[in-house]
mmCIF file of C-alpha atoms in Angstrom:
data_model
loop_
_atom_site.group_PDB
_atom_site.id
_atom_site.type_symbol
_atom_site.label_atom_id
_atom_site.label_comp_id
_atom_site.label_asym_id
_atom_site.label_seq_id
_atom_site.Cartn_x
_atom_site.Cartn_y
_atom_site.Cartn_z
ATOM 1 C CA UNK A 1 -37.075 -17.524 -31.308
ATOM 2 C CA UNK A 2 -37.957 -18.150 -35.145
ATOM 3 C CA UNK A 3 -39.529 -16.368 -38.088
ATOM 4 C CA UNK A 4 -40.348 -16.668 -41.451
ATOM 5 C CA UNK A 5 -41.101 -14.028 -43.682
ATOM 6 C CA UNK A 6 -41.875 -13.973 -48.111
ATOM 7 C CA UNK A 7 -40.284 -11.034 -48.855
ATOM 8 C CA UNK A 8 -38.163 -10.220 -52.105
ATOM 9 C CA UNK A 9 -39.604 -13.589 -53.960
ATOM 10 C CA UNK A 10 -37.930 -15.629 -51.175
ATOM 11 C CA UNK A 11 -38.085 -16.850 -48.362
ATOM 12 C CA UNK A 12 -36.136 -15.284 -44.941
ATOM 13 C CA UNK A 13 -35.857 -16.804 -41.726
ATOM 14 C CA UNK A 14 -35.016 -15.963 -38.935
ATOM 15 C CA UNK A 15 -33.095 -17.922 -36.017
ATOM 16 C CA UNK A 16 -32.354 -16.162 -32.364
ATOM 17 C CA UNK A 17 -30.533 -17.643 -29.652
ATOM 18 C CA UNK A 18 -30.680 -15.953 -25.916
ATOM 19 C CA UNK A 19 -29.704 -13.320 -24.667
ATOM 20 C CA UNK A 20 -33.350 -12.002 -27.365
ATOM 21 C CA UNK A 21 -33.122 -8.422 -25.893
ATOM 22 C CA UNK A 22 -35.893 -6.775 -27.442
ATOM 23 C CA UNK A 23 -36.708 -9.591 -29.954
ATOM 24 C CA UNK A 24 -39.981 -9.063 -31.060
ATOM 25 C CA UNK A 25 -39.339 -5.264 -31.660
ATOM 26 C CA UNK A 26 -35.720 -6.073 -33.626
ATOM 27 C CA UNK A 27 -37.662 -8.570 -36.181
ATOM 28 C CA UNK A 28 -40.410 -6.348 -37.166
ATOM 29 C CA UNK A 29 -38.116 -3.565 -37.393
ATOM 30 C CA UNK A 30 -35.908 -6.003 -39.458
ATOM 31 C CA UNK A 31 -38.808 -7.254 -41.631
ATOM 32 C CA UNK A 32 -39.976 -3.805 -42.033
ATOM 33 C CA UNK A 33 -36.428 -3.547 -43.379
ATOM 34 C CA UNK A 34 -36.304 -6.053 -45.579
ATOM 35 C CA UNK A 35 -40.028 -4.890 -47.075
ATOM 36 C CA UNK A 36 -38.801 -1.507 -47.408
ATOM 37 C CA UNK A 37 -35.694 -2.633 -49.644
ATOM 38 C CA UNK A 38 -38.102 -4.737 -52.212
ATOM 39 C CA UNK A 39 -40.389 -1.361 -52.675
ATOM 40 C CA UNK A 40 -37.476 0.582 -53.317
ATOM 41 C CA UNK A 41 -34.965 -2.024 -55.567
ATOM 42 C CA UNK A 42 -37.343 -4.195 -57.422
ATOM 43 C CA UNK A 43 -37.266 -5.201 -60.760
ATOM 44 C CA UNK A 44 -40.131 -7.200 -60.999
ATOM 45 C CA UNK A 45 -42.342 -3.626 -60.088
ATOM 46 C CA UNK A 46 -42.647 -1.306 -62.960
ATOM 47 C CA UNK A 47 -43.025 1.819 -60.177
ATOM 48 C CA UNK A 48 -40.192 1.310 -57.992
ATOM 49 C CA UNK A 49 -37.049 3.732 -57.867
ATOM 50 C CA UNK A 50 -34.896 1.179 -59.300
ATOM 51 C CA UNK A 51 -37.025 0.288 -62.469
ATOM 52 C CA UNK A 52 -37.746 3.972 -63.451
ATOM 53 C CA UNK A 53 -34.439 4.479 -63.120
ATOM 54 C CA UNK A 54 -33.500 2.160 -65.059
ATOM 55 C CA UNK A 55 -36.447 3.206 -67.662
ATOM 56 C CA UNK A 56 -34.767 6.548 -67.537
ATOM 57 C CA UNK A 57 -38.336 8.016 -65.750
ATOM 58 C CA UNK A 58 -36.014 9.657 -63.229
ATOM 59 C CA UNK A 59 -33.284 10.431 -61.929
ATOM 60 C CA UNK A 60 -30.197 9.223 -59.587
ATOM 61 C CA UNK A 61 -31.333 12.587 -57.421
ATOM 62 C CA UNK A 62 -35.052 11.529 -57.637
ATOM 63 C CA UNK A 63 -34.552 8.102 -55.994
ATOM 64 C CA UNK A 64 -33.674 7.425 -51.731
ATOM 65 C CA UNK A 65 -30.385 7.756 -51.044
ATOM 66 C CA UNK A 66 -30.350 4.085 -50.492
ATOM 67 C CA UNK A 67 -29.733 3.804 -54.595
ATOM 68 C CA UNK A 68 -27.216 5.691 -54.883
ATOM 69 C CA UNK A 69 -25.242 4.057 -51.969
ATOM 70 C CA UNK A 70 -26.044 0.514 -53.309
ATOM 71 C CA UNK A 71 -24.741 1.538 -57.014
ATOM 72 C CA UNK A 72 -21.693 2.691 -55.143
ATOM 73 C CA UNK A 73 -21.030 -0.550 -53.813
ATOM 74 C CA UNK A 74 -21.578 -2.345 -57.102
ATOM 75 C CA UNK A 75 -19.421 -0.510 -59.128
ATOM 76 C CA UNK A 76 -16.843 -1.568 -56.628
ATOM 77 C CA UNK A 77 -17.446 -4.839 -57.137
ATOM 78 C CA UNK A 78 -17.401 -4.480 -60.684
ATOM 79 C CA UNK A 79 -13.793 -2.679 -60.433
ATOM 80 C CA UNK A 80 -12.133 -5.396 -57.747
ATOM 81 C CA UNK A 81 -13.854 -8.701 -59.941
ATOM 82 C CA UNK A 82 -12.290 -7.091 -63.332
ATOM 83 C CA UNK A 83 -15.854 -6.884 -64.437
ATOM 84 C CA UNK A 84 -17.604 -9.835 -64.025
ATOM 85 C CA UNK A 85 -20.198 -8.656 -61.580
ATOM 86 C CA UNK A 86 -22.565 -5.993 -63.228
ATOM 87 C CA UNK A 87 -25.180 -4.163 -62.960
ATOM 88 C CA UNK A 88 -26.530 -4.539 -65.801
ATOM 89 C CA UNK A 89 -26.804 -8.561 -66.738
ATOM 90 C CA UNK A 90 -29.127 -8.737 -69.075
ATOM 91 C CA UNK A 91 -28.976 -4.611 -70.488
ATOM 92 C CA UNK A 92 -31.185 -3.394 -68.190
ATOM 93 C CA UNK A 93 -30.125 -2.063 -64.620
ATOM 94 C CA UNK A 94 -30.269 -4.878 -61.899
ATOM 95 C CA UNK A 95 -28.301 -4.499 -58.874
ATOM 96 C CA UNK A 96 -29.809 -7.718 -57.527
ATOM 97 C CA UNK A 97 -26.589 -9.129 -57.406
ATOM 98 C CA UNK A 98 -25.659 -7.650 -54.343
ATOM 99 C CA UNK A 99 -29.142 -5.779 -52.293
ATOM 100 C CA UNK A 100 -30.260 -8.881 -50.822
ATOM 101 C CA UNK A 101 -26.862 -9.394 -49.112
ATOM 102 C CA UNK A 102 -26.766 -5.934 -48.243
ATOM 103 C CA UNK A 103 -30.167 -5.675 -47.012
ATOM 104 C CA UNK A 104 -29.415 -9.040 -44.984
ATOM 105 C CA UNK A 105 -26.749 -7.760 -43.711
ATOM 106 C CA UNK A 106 -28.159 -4.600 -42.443
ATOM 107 C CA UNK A 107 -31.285 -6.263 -41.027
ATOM 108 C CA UNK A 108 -28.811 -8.447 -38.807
ATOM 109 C CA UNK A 109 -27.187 -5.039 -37.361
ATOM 110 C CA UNK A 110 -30.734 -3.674 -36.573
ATOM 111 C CA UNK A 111 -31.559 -7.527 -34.551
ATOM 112 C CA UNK A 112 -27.888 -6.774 -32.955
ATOM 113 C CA UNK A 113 -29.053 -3.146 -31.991
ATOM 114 C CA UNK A 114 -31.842 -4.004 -30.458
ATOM 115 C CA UNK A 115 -29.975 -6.778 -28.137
ATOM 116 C CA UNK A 116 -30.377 -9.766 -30.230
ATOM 117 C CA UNK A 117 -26.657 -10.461 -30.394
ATOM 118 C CA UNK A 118 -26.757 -14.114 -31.315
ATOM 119 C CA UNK A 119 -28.729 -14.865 -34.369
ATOM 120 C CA UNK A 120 -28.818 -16.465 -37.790
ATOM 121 C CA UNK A 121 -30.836 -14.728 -40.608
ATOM 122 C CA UNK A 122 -30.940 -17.126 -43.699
ATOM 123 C CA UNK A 123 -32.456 -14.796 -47.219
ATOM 124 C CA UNK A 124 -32.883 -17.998 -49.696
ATOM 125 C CA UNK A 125 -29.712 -19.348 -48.903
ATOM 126 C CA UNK A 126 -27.742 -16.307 -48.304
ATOM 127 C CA UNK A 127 -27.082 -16.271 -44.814
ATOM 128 C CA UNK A 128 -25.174 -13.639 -42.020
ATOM 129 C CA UNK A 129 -24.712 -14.698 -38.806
ATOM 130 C CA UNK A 130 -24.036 -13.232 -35.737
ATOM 131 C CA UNK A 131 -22.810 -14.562 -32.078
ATOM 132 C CA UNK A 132 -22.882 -17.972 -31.272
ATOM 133 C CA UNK A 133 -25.866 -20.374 -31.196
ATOM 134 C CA UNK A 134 -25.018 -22.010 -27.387
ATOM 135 C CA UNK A 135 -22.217 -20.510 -25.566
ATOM 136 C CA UNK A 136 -19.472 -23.805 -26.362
ATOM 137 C CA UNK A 137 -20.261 -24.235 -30.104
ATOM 138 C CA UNK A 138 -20.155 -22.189 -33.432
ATOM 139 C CA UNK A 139 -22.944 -21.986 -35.933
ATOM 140 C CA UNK A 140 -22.782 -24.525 -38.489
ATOM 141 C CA UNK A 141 -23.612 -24.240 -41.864
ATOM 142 C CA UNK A 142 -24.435 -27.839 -43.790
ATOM 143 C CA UNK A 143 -24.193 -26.467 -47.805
ATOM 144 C CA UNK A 144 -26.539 -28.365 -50.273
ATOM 145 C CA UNK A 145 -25.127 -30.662 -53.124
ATOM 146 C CA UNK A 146 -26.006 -28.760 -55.876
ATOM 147 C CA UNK A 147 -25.734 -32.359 -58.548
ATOM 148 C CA UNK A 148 -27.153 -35.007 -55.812
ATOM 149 C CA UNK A 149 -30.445 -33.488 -54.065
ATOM 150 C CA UNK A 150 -30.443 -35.040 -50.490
ATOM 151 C CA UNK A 151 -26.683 -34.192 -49.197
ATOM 152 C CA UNK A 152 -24.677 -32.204 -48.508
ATOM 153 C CA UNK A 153 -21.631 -31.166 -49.719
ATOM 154 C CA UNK A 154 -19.691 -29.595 -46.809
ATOM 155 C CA UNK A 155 -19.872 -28.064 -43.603
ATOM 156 C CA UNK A 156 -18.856 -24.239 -42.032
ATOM 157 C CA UNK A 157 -18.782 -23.438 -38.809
ATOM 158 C CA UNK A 158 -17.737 -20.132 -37.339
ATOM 159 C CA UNK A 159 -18.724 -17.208 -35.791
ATOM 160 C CA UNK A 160 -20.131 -13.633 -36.594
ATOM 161 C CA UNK A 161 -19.920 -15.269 -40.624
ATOM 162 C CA UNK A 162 -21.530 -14.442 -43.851
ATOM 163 C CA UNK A 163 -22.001 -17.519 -46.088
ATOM 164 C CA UNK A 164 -23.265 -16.920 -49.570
ATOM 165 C CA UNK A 165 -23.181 -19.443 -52.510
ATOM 166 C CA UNK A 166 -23.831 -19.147 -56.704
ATOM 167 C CA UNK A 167 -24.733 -21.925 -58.841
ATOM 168 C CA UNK A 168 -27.010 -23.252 -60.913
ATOM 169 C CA UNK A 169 -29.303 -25.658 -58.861
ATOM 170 C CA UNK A 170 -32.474 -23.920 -57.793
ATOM 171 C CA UNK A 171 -32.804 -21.433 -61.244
ATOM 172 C CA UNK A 172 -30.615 -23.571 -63.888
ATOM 173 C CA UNK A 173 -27.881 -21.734 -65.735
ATOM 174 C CA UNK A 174 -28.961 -17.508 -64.985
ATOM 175 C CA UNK A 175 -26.072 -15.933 -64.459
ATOM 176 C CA UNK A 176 -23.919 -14.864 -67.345
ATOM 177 C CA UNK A 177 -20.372 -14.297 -68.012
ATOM 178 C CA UNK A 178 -20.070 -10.525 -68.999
ATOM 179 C CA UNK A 179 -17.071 -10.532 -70.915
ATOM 180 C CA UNK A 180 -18.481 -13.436 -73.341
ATOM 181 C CA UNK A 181 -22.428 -12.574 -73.279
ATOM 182 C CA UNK A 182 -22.818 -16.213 -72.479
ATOM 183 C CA UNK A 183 -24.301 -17.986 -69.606
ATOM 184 C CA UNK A 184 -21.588 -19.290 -67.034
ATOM 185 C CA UNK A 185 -21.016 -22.977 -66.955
ATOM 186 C CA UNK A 186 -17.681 -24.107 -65.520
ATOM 187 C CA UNK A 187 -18.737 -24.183 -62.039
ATOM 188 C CA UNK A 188 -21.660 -26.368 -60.556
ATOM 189 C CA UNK A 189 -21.825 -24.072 -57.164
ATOM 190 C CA UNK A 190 -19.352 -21.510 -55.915
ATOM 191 C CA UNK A 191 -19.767 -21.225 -51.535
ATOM 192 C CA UNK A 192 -17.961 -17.853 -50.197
ATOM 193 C CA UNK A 193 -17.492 -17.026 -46.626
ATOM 194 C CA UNK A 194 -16.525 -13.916 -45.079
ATOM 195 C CA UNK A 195 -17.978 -11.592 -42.192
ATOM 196 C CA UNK A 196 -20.118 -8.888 -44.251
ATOM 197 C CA UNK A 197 -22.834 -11.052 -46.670
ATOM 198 C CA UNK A 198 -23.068 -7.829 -48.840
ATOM 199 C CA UNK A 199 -19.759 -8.009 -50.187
ATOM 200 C CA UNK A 200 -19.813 -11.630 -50.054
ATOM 201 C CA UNK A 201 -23.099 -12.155 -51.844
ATOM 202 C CA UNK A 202 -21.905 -10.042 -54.884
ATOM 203 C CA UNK A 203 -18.145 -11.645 -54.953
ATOM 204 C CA UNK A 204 -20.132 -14.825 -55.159
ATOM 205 C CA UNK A 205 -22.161 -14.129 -58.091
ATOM 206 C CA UNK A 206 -18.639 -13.006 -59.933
ATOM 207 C CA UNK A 207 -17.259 -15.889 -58.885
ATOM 208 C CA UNK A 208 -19.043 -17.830 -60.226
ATOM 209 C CA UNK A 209 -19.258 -15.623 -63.694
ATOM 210 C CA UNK A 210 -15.385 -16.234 -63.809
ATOM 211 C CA UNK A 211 -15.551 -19.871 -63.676
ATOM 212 C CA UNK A 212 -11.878 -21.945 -63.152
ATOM 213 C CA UNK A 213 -9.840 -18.411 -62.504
ATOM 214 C CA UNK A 214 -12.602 -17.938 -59.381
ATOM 215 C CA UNK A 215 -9.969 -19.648 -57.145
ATOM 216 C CA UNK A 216 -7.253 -17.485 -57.793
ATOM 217 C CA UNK A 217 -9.371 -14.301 -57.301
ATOM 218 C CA UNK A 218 -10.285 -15.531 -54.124
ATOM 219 C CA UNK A 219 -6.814 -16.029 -52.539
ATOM 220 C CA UNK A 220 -6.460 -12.431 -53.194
ATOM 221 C CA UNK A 221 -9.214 -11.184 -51.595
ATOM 222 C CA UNK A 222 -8.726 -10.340 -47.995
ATOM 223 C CA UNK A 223 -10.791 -12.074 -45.345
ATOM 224 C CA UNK A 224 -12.710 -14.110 -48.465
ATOM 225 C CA UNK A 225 -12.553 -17.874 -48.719
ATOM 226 C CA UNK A 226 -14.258 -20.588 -51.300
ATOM 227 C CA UNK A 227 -15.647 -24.050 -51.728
ATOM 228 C CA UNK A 228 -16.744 -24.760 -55.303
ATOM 229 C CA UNK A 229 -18.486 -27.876 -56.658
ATOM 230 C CA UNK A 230 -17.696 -28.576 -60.874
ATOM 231 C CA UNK A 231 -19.988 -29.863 -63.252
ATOM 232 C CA UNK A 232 -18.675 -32.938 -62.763
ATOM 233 C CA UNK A 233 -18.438 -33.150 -59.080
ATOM 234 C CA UNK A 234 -15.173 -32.659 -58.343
ATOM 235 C CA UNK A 235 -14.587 -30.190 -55.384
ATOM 236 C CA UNK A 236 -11.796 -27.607 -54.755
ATOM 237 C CA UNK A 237 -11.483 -24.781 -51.864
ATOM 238 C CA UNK A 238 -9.079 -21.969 -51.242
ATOM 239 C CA UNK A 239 -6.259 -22.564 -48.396
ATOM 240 C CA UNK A 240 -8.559 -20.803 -45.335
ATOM 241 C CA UNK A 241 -11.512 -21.951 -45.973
ATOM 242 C CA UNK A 242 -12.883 -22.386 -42.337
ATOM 243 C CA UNK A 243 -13.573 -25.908 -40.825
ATOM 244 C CA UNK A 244 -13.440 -27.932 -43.994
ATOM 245 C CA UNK A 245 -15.421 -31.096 -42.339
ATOM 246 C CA UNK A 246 -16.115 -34.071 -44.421
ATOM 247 C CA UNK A 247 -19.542 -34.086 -46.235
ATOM 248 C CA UNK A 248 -22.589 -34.888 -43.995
ATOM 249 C CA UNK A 249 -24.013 -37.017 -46.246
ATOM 250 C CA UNK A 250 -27.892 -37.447 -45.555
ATOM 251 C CA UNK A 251 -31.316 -39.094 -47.158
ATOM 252 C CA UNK A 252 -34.041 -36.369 -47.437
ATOM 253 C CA UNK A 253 -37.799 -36.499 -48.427
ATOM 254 C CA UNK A 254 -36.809 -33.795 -51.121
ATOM 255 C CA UNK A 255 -34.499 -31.468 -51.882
ATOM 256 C CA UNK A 256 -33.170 -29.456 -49.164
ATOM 257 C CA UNK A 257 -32.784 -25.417 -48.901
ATOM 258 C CA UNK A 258 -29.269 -24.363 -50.036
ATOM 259 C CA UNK A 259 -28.334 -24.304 -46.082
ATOM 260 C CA UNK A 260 -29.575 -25.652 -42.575
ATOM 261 C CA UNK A 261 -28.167 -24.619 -39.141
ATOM 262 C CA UNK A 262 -28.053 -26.085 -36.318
#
């Protein structure tokens, strides 16, 4: 069972594998979800809680609860990456860095809930998965070349995983290293795995912000592993990174979304 919804200026699909339990109910409570997360944290609409907030309109009290719990989260990011994820990228408040993860991550526990226990939901390349896609094999995760459009650089598989990557091929260089004001540029693409994508989405974005020390930050994160692609296409991963298979390398018509499974 597939779906595709534009929410949150991307694109999310979805991917269920039997047993669907209730499936039609558990996506459009999930895209209701995800809907209900862009009215409430973006930054591209003048009258949502998150932008008045950030114009100062109201206050912390005034906005769902939701805010308050998601500005929780990224100030622990902010604490555990020594500061290079923020809030506040370019001056103005912008926890982007780590909703869409989090509201991924929460629409896979409502598809769970409601009995789909094996699925794949993939928000513009951010992706948590749950279950298995057949009973005898994992889900596997073929990660874009972010310097040669048409391969692929490696492959995960696992189970119940959150894969979430930083770089600078769809949007050029946007993400900035706090501590210089600059935008980062040591790293091509940074790929993190993990189980939960809302941690995972935001440790990618500082990873990538940090540059070379990413790796080492990495090894000490528990449960956290790394592929990263260079500028100048040299590769490196942390020790656990799971199933490190050589590069599927394949000819496409254009370039390909950040991630396919299969």
């Amino acid at each position: 069972m597939r779906h595709v919804e534009h929410v949150m200026g991307t694109v999310f699909s979805f991917d269920l594998r039997p047993p669907f339990g209730d499936g039609r109910h558990a996506v459009a409570e999930a895209v209701a979800w995800l809907h209900q997360v862009d009215a409430v944290f973006s930054t591209y609409r003048a009258d949502s809680p998150v932008s008045r907030l950030g114009a100062g309109e109201i206050g912390l009290d005034d906005c769902p609860p939701q805010v308050a719990d998601v500005l929780e989260l990224c100030a622990s990011v902010t604490e555990v990456s020594g500061g290079y994820f923020t809030t506040r990228p370019s001056g103005h408040l912008d926890p982007s860095g780590l909703v869409k993860g989090w509201a991924i991550e929460q629409a896979s526990r409502i598809l769970t809930r409601c009995g789909a226990v094996n699925h794949c939901l993939n928000g513009g390349g951010d992706l948590q998965c749950a279950g298995r896609p057949a009973p005898d094999r994992p889900w596997r995760i073929a990660v874009a070349h972010p310097l040669r459009p048409g391969t692929t650089a490696t492959v995960i598989a696992g189970d119940d995983l959150a894969v979430a990557t930083s770089g600078t091929a769809e949007r050029g260089p946007h993400i900035t290293n706090p501590h210089t004001g600059r935008p980062a540029l040591d790293l091509a693409s940074i790929t993190l795995t993990g189980t939960g994508l809302t941690m995972i989405d935001a440790y990618a974005t500082a990873a990538f912000a940090m540059g070379t020390a990413a790796r080492a930050w990495i090894e000490g994160l528990s449960g956290v592993e790394g592929f990263a692609v260079t500028p100048t296409g040299a590769t490196w991963h942390t020790s656990g990174f799971p199933d490190l298979t050589p590069p599927i390398i394949e000819e496409a018509k254009g370039p390909p979304p950040p991630f396919r499974t299969r």
